[in-house]
Amino acid sequence: MQTLGVALGERSYSIHIGSGLLVRADLVVPSLTRKNVAVVTNSTVAPLYLERFAGALAREGVDVVRIVLPDGEDHKDWPTLNQIFDALMKHRCGRDTTLVALGGGVIGDLAGFAAATYQRGVDYIQVPTTLLSQVDSSVGGKTAINHPLGKNMIGAFHQPRLVLADTDTLKTLPERELRSGLAEVIKHGLIRDAAFFAWLEANLESLLSRDAEALSHAVRRSVEIKAEIVAEDERETGVRRVLNFGHTFGHAIETGLGYGAWLHGEAVAAGMAMATDLSRQLGYLSEADSGRIRSLLQRAGLPVAVKGVAPARMRQLMGGDKKVKEGRIHFVLLERLGAATLRDDVSAAAVDSTLSRLAA
Ligand SMILES: NC(=O)c1ccc[n+]([C@@H]2O[C@H](COP(=O)([O-])OP(=O)(O)OC[C@H]3O[C@@H](n4cnc5c(N)ncnc54)[C@H](O)[C@@H]3O)[C@@H](O)[C@H]2O)c1
Ligand SMILES: [Zn+2]
């Protein structure tokens, strides 16, 4: 097991990464105010892991409420959030209850938002079971649900007390989900660490074949990068925005195609290809580096363009993104591999030129 930390003063927490952590109730119990937890999971993850996790807690004398939600991005909404509140109320869960998110990023975002608001805020623990949630969404305290007009539009910052990433759970992850998670791993290399990007180029096949050592290295380095950036800028007023590389385009793709049509990581991959094209077009990024990025995304089986959202629709949707301030779209661009830069002076013509090539 490896343990990393997010340094946020009194809101600091540990992230444990390793094999066999689901049954390590001894790691969970010290983070509980009282031995009451409500585990939020979904109908796919529950049969795989709920009893293993809840059983270990119960053996430590922890009282466990089980909340099993329907699976899918299209359930990251108010009615599903309400199901969590209904169950918490029905079981008379008090402010000393700790919520646990057992599942991927959808469950993490729902349970985290429920924890941020139930009785004005209760503790929660992230137990991420997808590659994407282990390398990205479980760390940093962003929680949200979707609005029909925009992704993640309703939410709160609420840091977990603990993150427990059991890499064994990745063995049951569908292939397409694994590839989707790799998009965020690649993102971390692109924005912050050229050597890690080169390591990904060299080890992509091992990752795709789920080599345990390769996966745990990818998770660890990703979490290190994310934790470092979050510690610098918890509320995303500055540097944390680089974590949105590819996401201004990517969220427009997700909303444009309809939630759930493409996986988040797939939309982010095409979004990163677009942001890469824009960076190259504006002269920040070399042809050669831009080629390496496209090629790694393609080797990972990820899309590098979108069909089904026309350029005009993309532009309209990008205008509605949270990353828009004072009418200007903030773009995260790359200056080179491993170095991101924030720009709010990108011309509409440049964006249109990229969209005309990569969106249809
Ligand atoms: N809060 C943040 O900072 C942040 C960051 C990135 C992404 N997100 C959000 O995360 C969501 C995407 O997360 P995701 O990619 O984990 O998707 P997901 O939560 O939908 O999980 C993907 C699928 O895998 C299933 N699954 C989960 N664990 C499994 C396992 N171990 N074995 C087999 N199947 C398993 C799920 O039930 C689901 O069907 C999006 O809503 C995105 O907006 C949030
Ligand atoms: Zn993302």
Coordinates of C-alpha atoms and ligand atoms in Angstrom, one line a residue:
M1 CA 0.0 0.0 0.0
Q2 CA 1.1 3.5 -0.7
T3 CA -0.2 6.5 1.1
L4 CA -0.3 10.0 -0.3
G5 CA -1.8 13.1 1.2
V6 CA -3.7 16.2 0.2
A7 CA -2.4 19.1 2.2
L8 CA -5.4 21.4 3.0
G9 CA -4.8 22.4 6.6
E10 CA -7.6 21.1 8.8
R11 CA -9.2 19.5 5.7
S12 CA -6.1 17.4 4.9
Y13 CA -6.6 13.8 4.2
S14 CA -4.9 10.6 3.2
I15 CA -5.2 8.6 0.0
H16 CA -4.3 4.9 0.3
I17 CA -3.6 3.1 -2.9
G18 CA -3.0 -0.7 -3.2
S19 CA -4.3 -4.2 -3.4
G20 CA -6.8 -5.7 -0.9
L21 CA -7.9 -2.4 0.6
L22 CA -11.6 -3.0 0.4
V23 CA -11.5 -5.2 3.5
R24 CA -9.2 -2.9 5.5
A25 CA -11.8 -1.6 7.9
D26 CA -8.9 -0.7 10.2
L27 CA -8.0 2.1 7.8
V28 CA -11.6 3.4 7.7
V29 CA -12.6 3.3 11.4
P30 CA -10.1 5.9 12.6
S31 CA -11.8 8.4 10.2
L32 CA -15.3 7.9 11.6
T33 CA -16.8 10.3 14.2
R34 CA -19.1 7.5 15.2
K35 CA -19.4 3.9 14.1
N36 CA -22.3 4.8 11.7
V37 CA -21.8 4.8 7.9
A38 CA -24.1 4.9 4.9
V39 CA -22.5 3.2 1.9
V40 CA -23.8 4.7 -1.4
T41 CA -23.2 2.4 -4.4
N42 CA -25.0 1.3 -7.5
S43 CA -26.6 -1.8 -8.9
T44 CA -23.5 -2.9 -10.8
V45 CA -21.0 -2.4 -8.1
A46 CA -23.1 -3.7 -5.2
P47 CA -23.1 -7.4 -6.3
L48 CA -19.3 -7.2 -6.9
Y49 CA -18.1 -5.4 -3.8
L50 CA -20.7 -4.1 -1.4
E51 CA -20.8 -7.1 1.0
R52 CA -17.0 -7.5 1.0
F53 CA -16.6 -3.9 2.0
A54 CA -19.7 -3.6 4.4
G55 CA -19.0 -7.0 5.9
A56 CA -15.5 -5.9 7.0
L57 CA -16.9 -2.8 8.6
A58 CA -19.6 -4.7 10.4
R59 CA -17.0 -7.0 11.8
E60 CA -15.4 -3.9 13.4
G61 CA -18.7 -3.0 15.0
V62 CA -19.7 -0.4 12.5
D63 CA -23.4 0.1 11.8
V64 CA -23.9 0.1 8.0
V65 CA -26.8 1.5 6.0
R66 CA -26.7 0.3 2.3
I67 CA -28.0 2.6 -0.4
V68 CA -28.0 1.1 -3.9
L69 CA -28.8 3.5 -6.8
P70 CA -29.4 2.8 -10.4
D71 CA -26.2 2.8 -12.6
G72 CA -25.3 5.5 -15.1
E73 CA -24.4 9.0 -15.9
D74 CA -28.0 9.8 -16.8
H75 CA -28.8 9.1 -13.1
K76 CA -26.4 11.9 -11.9
D77 CA -29.5 14.0 -11.3
W78 CA -31.9 15.3 -8.7
P79 CA -34.3 12.3 -8.4
T80 CA -31.3 10.0 -7.8
L81 CA -29.8 12.4 -5.3
N82 CA -33.1 12.4 -3.5
Q83 CA -33.0 8.7 -3.2
I84 CA -29.9 9.1 -1.0
F85 CA -31.7 11.7 1.2
D86 CA -34.8 9.4 1.4
A87 CA -32.7 6.5 2.7
L88 CA -30.7 8.7 5.2
M89 CA -34.0 10.1 6.6
K90 CA -35.7 6.8 6.7
H91 CA -32.8 5.3 8.7
R92 CA -32.6 8.4 10.9
C93 CA -29.0 9.0 10.0
G94 CA -27.7 11.9 12.0
R95 CA -24.9 14.4 11.5
D96 CA -22.4 12.0 12.9
T97 CA -23.1 9.5 10.0
T98 CA -20.2 9.2 7.5
L99 CA -21.3 8.6 3.9
V100 CA -19.1 6.3 1.8
A101 CA -19.0 6.5 -2.0
L102 CA -18.3 2.9 -3.3
G103 CA -18.1 3.1 -7.0
G104 CA -17.0 5.2 -9.9
G105 CA -17.1 9.0 -10.4
V106 CA -20.9 9.1 -10.8
I107 CA -21.4 7.6 -7.3
G108 CA -18.5 9.7 -5.9
D109 CA -20.1 12.9 -7.3
L110 CA -23.6 12.0 -6.1
A111 CA -22.6 10.8 -2.6
G112 CA -20.2 13.7 -2.2
F113 CA -22.9 16.2 -3.0
A114 CA -25.3 14.4 -0.7
A115 CA -22.6 14.6 2.1
A116 CA -22.0 18.3 1.3
T117 CA -25.7 19.1 1.9
Y118 CA -27.3 16.5 4.2
Q119 CA -28.0 18.3 7.5
R120 CA -25.7 21.1 6.2
G121 CA -22.8 18.8 5.7
V122 CA -21.6 15.4 6.9
D123 CA -18.3 13.6 6.5
Y124 CA -17.7 11.3 3.6
I125 CA -15.1 8.8 2.4
Q126 CA -14.3 7.9 -1.2
V127 CA -13.8 4.3 -2.2
P128 CA -13.3 4.6 -5.9
T129 CA -13.6 1.5 -8.0
T130 CA -13.0 2.7 -11.6
L131 CA -9.6 3.9 -13.0
L132 CA -11.1 7.3 -13.7
S133 CA -12.3 7.7 -10.1
Q134 CA -9.1 6.4 -8.6
V135 CA -6.9 8.8 -10.7
D136 CA -9.2 11.8 -10.7
S137 CA -12.7 12.3 -9.3
S138 CA -12.1 10.8 -5.8
V139 CA -9.5 13.4 -5.0
G140 CA -10.1 17.1 -4.7
G141 CA -13.5 17.5 -3.3
K142 CA -15.5 18.5 -6.3
T143 CA -19.0 17.1 -6.1
A144 CA -22.0 17.7 -8.5
I145 CA -25.0 16.5 -10.4
N146 CA -25.9 17.4 -14.0
H147 CA -28.5 19.8 -15.3
P148 CA -30.2 18.9 -18.6
L149 CA -28.6 22.1 -20.0
G150 CA -25.1 21.5 -18.6
K151 CA -22.9 19.0 -17.0
N152 CA -21.9 19.3 -13.3
M153 CA -23.8 22.5 -13.0
I154 CA -25.1 22.0 -9.5
G155 CA -22.7 21.0 -6.8
A156 CA -20.3 21.9 -4.0
F157 CA -16.7 21.7 -2.9
H158 CA -16.6 19.2 -0.1
Q159 CA -13.4 17.3 0.7
P160 CA -13.5 13.7 1.7
R161 CA -12.0 12.5 5.0
L162 CA -10.2 9.6 3.3
V163 CA -9.7 8.0 0.0
L164 CA -9.3 4.2 -0.3
A165 CA -8.3 3.1 -3.8
D166 CA -8.2 -0.7 -4.1
T167 CA -6.5 -1.4 -7.4
D168 CA -7.9 -5.0 -7.3
T169 CA -11.3 -3.6 -8.2
L170 CA -9.9 -2.6 -11.6
K171 CA -9.9 -6.3 -12.6
T172 CA -13.6 -6.3 -13.1
L173 CA -13.8 -3.0 -14.9
P174 CA -15.1 -3.2 -18.5
E175 CA -12.5 -2.6 -21.2
R176 CA -14.1 0.6 -22.4
E177 CA -14.1 2.1 -18.9
L178 CA -10.4 1.3 -18.4
R179 CA -9.6 3.2 -21.6
S180 CA -11.8 6.0 -20.5
G181 CA -9.9 6.3 -17.3
L182 CA -6.6 6.4 -19.2
A183 CA -7.7 9.6 -20.8
E184 CA -7.4 11.4 -17.4
V185 CA -4.1 9.7 -16.7
I186 CA -2.7 11.0 -20.0
K187 CA -4.1 14.4 -19.1
H188 CA -2.0 14.5 -15.9
G189 CA 1.1 13.8 -17.9
L190 CA 0.3 16.4 -20.5
I191 CA -0.3 19.2 -18.1
R192 CA 2.4 18.6 -15.6
D193 CA 4.9 15.8 -16.3
A194 CA 6.5 15.1 -19.6
A195 CA 8.5 12.2 -18.2
F196 CA 5.3 10.6 -17.0
F197 CA 3.8 11.1 -20.5
A198 CA 6.9 9.3 -22.0
W199 CA 6.4 6.5 -19.4
L200 CA 2.8 6.2 -20.6
E201 CA 4.0 5.9 -24.2
A202 CA 6.4 3.1 -23.2
N203 CA 3.9 1.3 -20.9
L204 CA 0.6 1.6 -22.6
E205 CA 0.3 -2.0 -23.5
S206 CA 1.0 -3.1 -19.9
L207 CA -1.7 -0.7 -18.7
L208 CA -4.2 -2.0 -21.3
S209 CA -3.4 -5.6 -20.2
R210 CA -4.0 -4.5 -16.6
D211 CA -0.5 -5.3 -15.3
A212 CA -1.0 -4.6 -11.6
E213 CA 2.4 -2.8 -11.2
A214 CA 1.9 -0.6 -14.2
L215 CA -1.7 0.3 -13.1
S216 CA -0.6 1.2 -9.5
H217 CA 2.2 3.4 -10.8
A218 CA -0.2 5.2 -13.1
V219 CA -2.7 5.7 -10.3
R220 CA 0.0 6.9 -7.9
R221 CA 1.6 9.4 -10.2
S222 CA -1.8 10.7 -11.3
V223 CA -3.0 11.2 -7.7
E224 CA 0.3 12.9 -6.8
I225 CA -0.1 15.4 -9.6
K226 CA -3.8 16.0 -8.8
A227 CA -3.2 16.3 -5.0
E228 CA -0.4 18.8 -5.6
I229 CA -2.5 21.0 -7.8
V230 CA -5.5 20.8 -5.5
A231 CA -3.4 21.7 -2.5
E232 CA -2.2 24.8 -4.4
D233 CA -5.7 26.0 -5.4
E234 CA -8.5 24.1 -3.7
R235 CA -11.4 26.3 -5.1
E236 CA -10.1 26.5 -8.7
T237 CA -9.5 30.2 -8.8
G238 CA -6.2 29.8 -10.6
V239 CA -3.8 26.9 -11.3
R240 CA -6.4 24.2 -10.6
R241 CA -8.0 25.2 -13.9
V242 CA -5.2 23.3 -15.8
L243 CA -6.9 20.1 -14.6
N244 CA -9.7 21.1 -17.0
F245 CA -7.5 20.5 -20.0
G246 CA -9.7 19.1 -22.8
H247 CA -12.8 19.6 -20.7
T248 CA -14.2 22.8 -22.2
F249 CA -14.5 20.9 -25.5
G250 CA -15.2 17.6 -23.7
H251 CA -18.2 18.8 -21.6
A252 CA -19.7 20.3 -24.8
I253 CA -19.3 16.9 -26.4
E254 CA -21.0 15.1 -23.5
T255 CA -23.9 17.5 -23.4
G256 CA -24.2 17.6 -27.2
L257 CA -24.3 13.9 -27.6
G258 CA -26.6 13.4 -24.6
Y259 CA -25.3 12.2 -21.2
G260 CA -24.1 8.6 -21.3
A261 CA -23.6 8.3 -25.0
W262 CA -19.9 8.7 -24.7
L263 CA -18.0 8.0 -21.5
H264 CA -16.5 11.0 -19.7
G265 CA -12.9 10.0 -20.6
E266 CA -13.8 9.5 -24.2
A267 CA -15.2 13.0 -24.5
V268 CA -12.2 14.3 -22.6
A269 CA -9.9 12.5 -25.1
A270 CA -11.6 14.1 -28.1
G271 CA -11.5 17.4 -26.1
M272 CA -7.8 17.1 -25.5
A273 CA -7.2 16.4 -29.2
M274 CA -9.1 19.6 -29.9
A275 CA -7.2 21.6 -27.3
T276 CA -4.0 20.1 -28.7
D277 CA -5.0 21.2 -32.2
L278 CA -5.7 24.7 -30.9
S279 CA -2.4 24.9 -29.1
R280 CA -0.5 23.8 -32.2
Q281 CA -2.5 26.2 -34.4
L282 CA -1.7 29.1 -32.1
G283 CA 2.0 28.2 -32.2
Y284 CA 2.3 27.1 -28.6
L285 CA 2.9 23.4 -29.3
S286 CA 5.1 21.8 -31.9
E287 CA 3.8 19.6 -34.7
A288 CA 5.9 16.8 -33.3
D289 CA 4.5 17.0 -29.8
S290 CA 1.0 17.4 -31.1
G291 CA 1.5 14.2 -33.2
R292 CA 2.7 12.3 -30.1
I293 CA -0.4 13.3 -28.2
R294 CA -2.8 12.2 -30.9
S295 CA -1.0 9.0 -31.4
L296 CA -1.0 8.0 -27.7
L297 CA -4.8 8.8 -27.5
Q298 CA -5.4 6.6 -30.5
R299 CA -3.2 3.8 -29.2
A300 CA -5.4 3.9 -26.1
G301 CA -8.4 3.3 -28.3
L302 CA -9.8 6.8 -27.5
P303 CA -11.5 9.2 -29.9
V304 CA -9.6 12.2 -31.3
A305 CA -12.6 13.9 -33.0
V306 CA -16.4 13.9 -32.6
K307 CA -19.3 13.1 -35.0
G308 CA -22.8 14.1 -34.0
V309 CA -22.1 17.6 -32.6
A310 CA -21.7 20.2 -35.3
P311 CA -19.1 23.0 -34.8
A312 CA -21.9 25.6 -34.3
R313 CA -23.5 23.5 -31.6
M314 CA -20.1 22.9 -30.0
R315 CA -19.5 26.6 -29.8
Q316 CA -22.9 27.3 -28.3
L317 CA -22.4 24.6 -25.7
M318 CA -18.9 25.8 -24.9
G319 CA -20.4 29.3 -24.2
G320 CA -22.5 27.7 -21.5
D321 CA -19.6 26.0 -19.7
K322 CA -18.7 27.0 -16.1
K323 CA -15.3 27.9 -17.3
V324 CA -16.7 30.9 -19.0
K325 CA -16.1 34.2 -17.2
E326 CA -17.1 37.6 -18.4
G327 CA -18.1 36.3 -21.7
R328 CA -14.6 35.0 -22.5
I329 CA -13.9 31.3 -22.8
H330 CA -10.9 30.3 -20.7
F331 CA -8.9 27.7 -22.6
V332 CA -6.3 25.5 -21.1
L333 CA -3.6 25.1 -23.8
L334 CA -0.3 23.3 -23.9
E335 CA 3.0 25.1 -24.3
R336 CA 4.8 21.8 -24.6
L337 CA 4.4 18.3 -23.3
G338 CA 4.1 18.6 -19.5
A339 CA 3.3 22.4 -19.4
A340 CA -0.2 23.8 -19.5
T341 CA -1.1 27.5 -19.8
L342 CA -4.4 29.4 -19.3
R343 CA -5.5 31.7 -22.0
D344 CA -8.6 33.9 -22.3
D345 CA -7.6 35.6 -25.5
V346 CA -8.2 32.8 -28.0
S347 CA -10.0 34.2 -31.1
A348 CA -13.3 32.7 -32.2
A349 CA -11.7 32.1 -35.6
A350 CA -9.1 29.9 -34.1
V351 CA -11.6 27.9 -32.2
D352 CA -13.8 27.6 -35.3
S353 CA -10.8 26.4 -37.3
T354 CA -10.2 23.6 -34.8
L355 CA -13.8 22.6 -34.6
S356 CA -14.2 22.6 -38.4
R357 CA -11.4 19.9 -38.5
L358 CA -12.4 17.8 -35.5
A359 CA -16.2 18.2 -35.0
A360 CA -19.0 17.3 -37.4
Ligands
LIG1 N1 -15.5 15.3 -9.1 C1 -14.5 15.3 -9.9 O1 -13.5 15.9 -9.7 C2 -14.6 14.6 -11.2 C3 -13.5 14.4 -12.0 C4 -13.6 13.6 -13.1 C5 -14.8 13.0 -13.5 N2 -15.9 13.2 -12.7 C6 -17.2 12.6 -13.0 O2 -17.0 11.2 -12.9 C7 -18.0 10.6 -13.7 C8 -17.3 9.5 -14.5 O3 -16.8 8.5 -13.6 P1 -16.5 7.0 -14.1 O4 -15.7 7.1 -15.3 O5 -15.9 6.3 -12.9 O6 -17.9 6.5 -14.5 P2 -19.0 5.7 -13.6 O7 -19.1 6.1 -12.3 O8 -20.3 5.7 -14.5 O9 -18.5 4.1 -13.7 C9 -18.4 3.5 -14.9 C10 -19.1 2.2 -15.0 O10 -18.3 1.2 -14.4 C11 -19.1 0.5 -13.4 N3 -18.2 0.1 -12.3 C12 -17.7 0.9 -11.4 N4 -16.7 0.2 -10.7 C13 -16.6 -1.0 -11.3 C14 -15.8 -2.2 -11.1 N5 -14.8 -2.2 -10.2 N6 -16.0 -3.3 -11.9 C15 -17.0 -3.3 -12.8 N7 -17.8 -2.2 -13.1 C16 -17.6 -1.1 -12.3 C17 -20.1 1.5 -13.0 O11 -21.2 1.0 -12.4 C18 -20.5 2.2 -14.3 O12 -21.3 1.4 -15.1 C19 -18.6 11.7 -14.6 O13 -19.9 12.0 -14.1 C20 -17.6 12.8 -14.4 O14 -18.3 14.1 -14.5 C21 -15.8 14.0 -11.5
ZN2 ZN -12.5 14.8 -16.2

